[in-house]
C-alpha atoms as a printed R data frame, in Angstrom:
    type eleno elety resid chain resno       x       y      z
1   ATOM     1    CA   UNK     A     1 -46.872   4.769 40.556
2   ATOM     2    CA   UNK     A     2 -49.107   5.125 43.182
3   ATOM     3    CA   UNK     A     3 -50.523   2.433 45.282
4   ATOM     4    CA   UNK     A     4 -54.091   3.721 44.718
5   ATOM     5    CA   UNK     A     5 -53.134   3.696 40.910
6   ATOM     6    CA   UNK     A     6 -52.324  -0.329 40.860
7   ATOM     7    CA   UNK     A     7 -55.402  -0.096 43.003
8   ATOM     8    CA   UNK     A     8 -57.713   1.472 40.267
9   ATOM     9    CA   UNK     A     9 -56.865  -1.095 37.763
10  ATOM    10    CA   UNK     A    10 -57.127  -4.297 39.523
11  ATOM    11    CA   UNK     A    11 -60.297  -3.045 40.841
12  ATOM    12    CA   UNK     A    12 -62.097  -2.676 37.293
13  ATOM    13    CA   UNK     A    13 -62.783  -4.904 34.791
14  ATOM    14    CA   UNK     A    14 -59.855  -6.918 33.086
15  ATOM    15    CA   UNK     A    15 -60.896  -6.327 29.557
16  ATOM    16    CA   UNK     A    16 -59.956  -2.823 29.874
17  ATOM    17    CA   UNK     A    17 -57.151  -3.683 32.116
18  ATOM    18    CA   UNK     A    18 -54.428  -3.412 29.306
19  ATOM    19    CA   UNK     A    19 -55.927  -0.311 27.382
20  ATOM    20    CA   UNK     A    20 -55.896   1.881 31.003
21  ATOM    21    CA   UNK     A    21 -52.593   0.732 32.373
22  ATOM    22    CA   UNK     A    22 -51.338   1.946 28.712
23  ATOM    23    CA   UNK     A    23 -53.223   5.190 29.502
24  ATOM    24    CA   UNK     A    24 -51.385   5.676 32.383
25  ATOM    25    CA   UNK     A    25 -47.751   4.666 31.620
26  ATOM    26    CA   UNK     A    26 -47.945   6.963 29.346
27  ATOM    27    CA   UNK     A    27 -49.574   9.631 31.040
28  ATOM    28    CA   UNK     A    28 -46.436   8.592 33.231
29  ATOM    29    CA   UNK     A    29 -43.776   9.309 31.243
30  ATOM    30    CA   UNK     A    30 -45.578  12.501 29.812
31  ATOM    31    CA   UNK     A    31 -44.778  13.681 33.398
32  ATOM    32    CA   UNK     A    32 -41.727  12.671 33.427
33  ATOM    33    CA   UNK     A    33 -41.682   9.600 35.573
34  ATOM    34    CA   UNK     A    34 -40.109   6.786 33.626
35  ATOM    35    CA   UNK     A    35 -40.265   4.805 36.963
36  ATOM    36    CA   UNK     A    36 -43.733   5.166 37.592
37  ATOM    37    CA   UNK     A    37 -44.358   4.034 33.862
38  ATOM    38    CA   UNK     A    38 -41.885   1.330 34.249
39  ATOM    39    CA   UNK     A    39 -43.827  -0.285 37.041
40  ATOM    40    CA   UNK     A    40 -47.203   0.463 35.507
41  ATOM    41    CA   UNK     A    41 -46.250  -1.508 32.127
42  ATOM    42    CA   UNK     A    42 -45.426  -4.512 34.307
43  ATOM    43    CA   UNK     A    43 -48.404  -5.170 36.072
44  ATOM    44    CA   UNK     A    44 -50.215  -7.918 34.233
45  ATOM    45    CA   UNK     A    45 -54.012  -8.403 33.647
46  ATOM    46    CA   UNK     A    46 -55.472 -10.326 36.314
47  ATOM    47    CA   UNK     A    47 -56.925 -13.641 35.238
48  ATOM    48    CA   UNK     A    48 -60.791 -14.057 35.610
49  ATOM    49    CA   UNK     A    49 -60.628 -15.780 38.846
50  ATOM    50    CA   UNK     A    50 -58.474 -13.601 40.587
51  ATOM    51    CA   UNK     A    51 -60.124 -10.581 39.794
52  ATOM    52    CA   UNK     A    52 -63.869 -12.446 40.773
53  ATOM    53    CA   UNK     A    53 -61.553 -13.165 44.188
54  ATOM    54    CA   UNK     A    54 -60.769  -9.916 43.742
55  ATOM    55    CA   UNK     A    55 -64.210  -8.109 43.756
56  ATOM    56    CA   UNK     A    56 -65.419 -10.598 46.802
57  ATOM    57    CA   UNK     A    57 -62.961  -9.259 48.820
58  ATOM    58    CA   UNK     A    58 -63.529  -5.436 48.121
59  ATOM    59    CA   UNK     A    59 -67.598  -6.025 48.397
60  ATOM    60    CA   UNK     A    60 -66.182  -7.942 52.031
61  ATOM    61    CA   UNK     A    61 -68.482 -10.850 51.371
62  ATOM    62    CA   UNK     A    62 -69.572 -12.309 54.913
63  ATOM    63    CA   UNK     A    63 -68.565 -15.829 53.510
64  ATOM    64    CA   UNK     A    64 -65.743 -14.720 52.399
65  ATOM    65    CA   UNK     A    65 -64.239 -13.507 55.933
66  ATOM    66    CA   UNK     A    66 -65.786 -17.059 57.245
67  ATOM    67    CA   UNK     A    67 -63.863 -18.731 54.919
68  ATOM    68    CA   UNK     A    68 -60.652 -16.703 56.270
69  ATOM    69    CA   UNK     A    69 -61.694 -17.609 59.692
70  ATOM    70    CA   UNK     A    70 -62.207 -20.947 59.138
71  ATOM    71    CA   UNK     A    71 -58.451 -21.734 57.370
72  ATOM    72    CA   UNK     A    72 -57.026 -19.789 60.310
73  ATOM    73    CA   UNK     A    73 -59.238 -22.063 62.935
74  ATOM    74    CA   UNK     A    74 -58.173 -25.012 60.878
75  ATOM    75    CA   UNK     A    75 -54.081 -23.923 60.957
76  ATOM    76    CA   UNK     A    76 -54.897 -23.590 64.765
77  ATOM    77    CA   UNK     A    77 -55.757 -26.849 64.838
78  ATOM    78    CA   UNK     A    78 -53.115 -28.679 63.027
79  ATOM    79    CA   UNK     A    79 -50.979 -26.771 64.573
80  ATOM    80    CA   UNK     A    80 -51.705 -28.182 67.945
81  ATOM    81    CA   UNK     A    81 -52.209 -31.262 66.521
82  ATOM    82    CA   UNK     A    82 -56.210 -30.908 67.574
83  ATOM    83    CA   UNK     A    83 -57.505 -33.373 65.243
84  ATOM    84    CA   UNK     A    84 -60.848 -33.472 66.221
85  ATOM    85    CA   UNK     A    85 -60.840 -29.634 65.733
86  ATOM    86    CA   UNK     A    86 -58.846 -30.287 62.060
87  ATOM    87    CA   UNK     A    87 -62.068 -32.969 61.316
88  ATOM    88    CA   UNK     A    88 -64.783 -30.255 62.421
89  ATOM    89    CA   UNK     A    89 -63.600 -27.244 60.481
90  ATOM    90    CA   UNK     A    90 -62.739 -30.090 56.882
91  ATOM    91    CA   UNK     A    91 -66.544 -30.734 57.401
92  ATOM    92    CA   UNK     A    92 -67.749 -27.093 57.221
93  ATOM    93    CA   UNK     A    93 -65.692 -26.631 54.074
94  ATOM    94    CA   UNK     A    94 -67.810 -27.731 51.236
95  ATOM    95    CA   UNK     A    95 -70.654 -25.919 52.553
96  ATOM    96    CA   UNK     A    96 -69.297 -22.709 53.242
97  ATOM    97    CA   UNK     A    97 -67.216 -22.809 49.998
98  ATOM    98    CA   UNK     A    98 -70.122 -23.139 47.797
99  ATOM    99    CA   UNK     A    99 -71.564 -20.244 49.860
100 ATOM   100    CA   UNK     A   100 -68.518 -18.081 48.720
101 ATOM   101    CA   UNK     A   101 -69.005 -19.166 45.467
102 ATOM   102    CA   UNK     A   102 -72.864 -18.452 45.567
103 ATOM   103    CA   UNK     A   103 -72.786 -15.183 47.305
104 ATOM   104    CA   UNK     A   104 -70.335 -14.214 44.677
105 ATOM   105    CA   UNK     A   105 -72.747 -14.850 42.062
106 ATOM   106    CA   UNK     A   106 -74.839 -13.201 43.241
107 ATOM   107    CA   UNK     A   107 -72.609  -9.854 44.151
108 ATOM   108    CA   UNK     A   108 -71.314 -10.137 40.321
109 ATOM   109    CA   UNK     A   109 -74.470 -10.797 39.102
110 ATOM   110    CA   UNK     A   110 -75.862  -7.495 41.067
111 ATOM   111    CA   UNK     A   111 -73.205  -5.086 39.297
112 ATOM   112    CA   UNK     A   112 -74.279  -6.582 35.863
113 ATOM   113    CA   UNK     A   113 -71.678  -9.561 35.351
114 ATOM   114    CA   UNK     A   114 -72.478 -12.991 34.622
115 ATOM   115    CA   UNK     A   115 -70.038 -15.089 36.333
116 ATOM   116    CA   UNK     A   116 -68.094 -17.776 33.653
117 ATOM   117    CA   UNK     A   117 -67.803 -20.909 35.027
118 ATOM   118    CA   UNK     A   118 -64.348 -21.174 34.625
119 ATOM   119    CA   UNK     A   119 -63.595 -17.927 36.764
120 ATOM   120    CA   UNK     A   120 -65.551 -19.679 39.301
121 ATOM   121    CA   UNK     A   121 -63.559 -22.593 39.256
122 ATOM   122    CA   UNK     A   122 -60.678 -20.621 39.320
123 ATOM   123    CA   UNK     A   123 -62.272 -19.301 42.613
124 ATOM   124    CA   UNK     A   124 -62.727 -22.570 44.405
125 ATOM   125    CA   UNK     A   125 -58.853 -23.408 43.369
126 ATOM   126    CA   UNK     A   126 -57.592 -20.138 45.025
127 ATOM   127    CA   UNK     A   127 -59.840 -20.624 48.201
128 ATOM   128    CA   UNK     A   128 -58.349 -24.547 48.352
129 ATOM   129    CA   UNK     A   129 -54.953 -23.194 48.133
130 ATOM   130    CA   UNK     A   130 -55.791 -19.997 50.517
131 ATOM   131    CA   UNK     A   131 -57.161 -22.520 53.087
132 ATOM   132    CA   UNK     A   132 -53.992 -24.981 52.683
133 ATOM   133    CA   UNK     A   133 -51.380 -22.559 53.125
């Protein structure tokens, strides 16, 4: 398996995640490659969220790479032990996160998907975690 193959499926749609990966597992092993179809069979589905995370990152949302920026200014800071730094970047947080989330919308929205709340809450809980760790 090719990285460009994992690639392909995590970049479409999850509901025909399962059916393609099938597709090519056993194209796979057609070939010849039980390795190849191996691997394919274990990648998993990616949950709503992560593939919403997923497609903001690929479309290189502006807010999304300030939202990088901003857990790597706020690391910075704790790191040094900057609070006043640590207490300016907390207080950009809610705004720019609900900018993610918006500009998302709107992306999805834009190639003909109507984000689900949930997957969007799965969102915010994955940028949380991405700017805590």
């Amino acid at each position: 398996m090719t990285p460009d193959t994992a690639d392909e499926l995590y970049a479409a749609d999850p509901a025909a995640f399962v059916a393609r990966r099938d597709e090519l597992a056993k194209a796979a092993r057609a070939a010849g490659d039980r390795e190849a179809a191996a691997a394919l069979k274990a990648l998993r589905r990616p949950t709503v969220g992560a593939w919403y995370t997923n497609v903001a990152a690929r479309a290189g949302l502006v807010s999304l790479r300030e939202w990088l920026r901003l857990g790597e200014r706020l690391r910075a800071a704790q790191s040094t032990g900057d609070f006043a730094a640590v207490r300016a970047a907390g207080s950009e947080r809610s705004t720019l996160e609900a900018r993610v989330l918006r500009d998302l919308t709107a992306h999805l929205a834009s190639v003909g998907v109507t984000a689900s709340a949930a997957g969007l809450e799965e969102v915010r809980s994955t940028l949380r975690a991405a700017l805590a760790d």
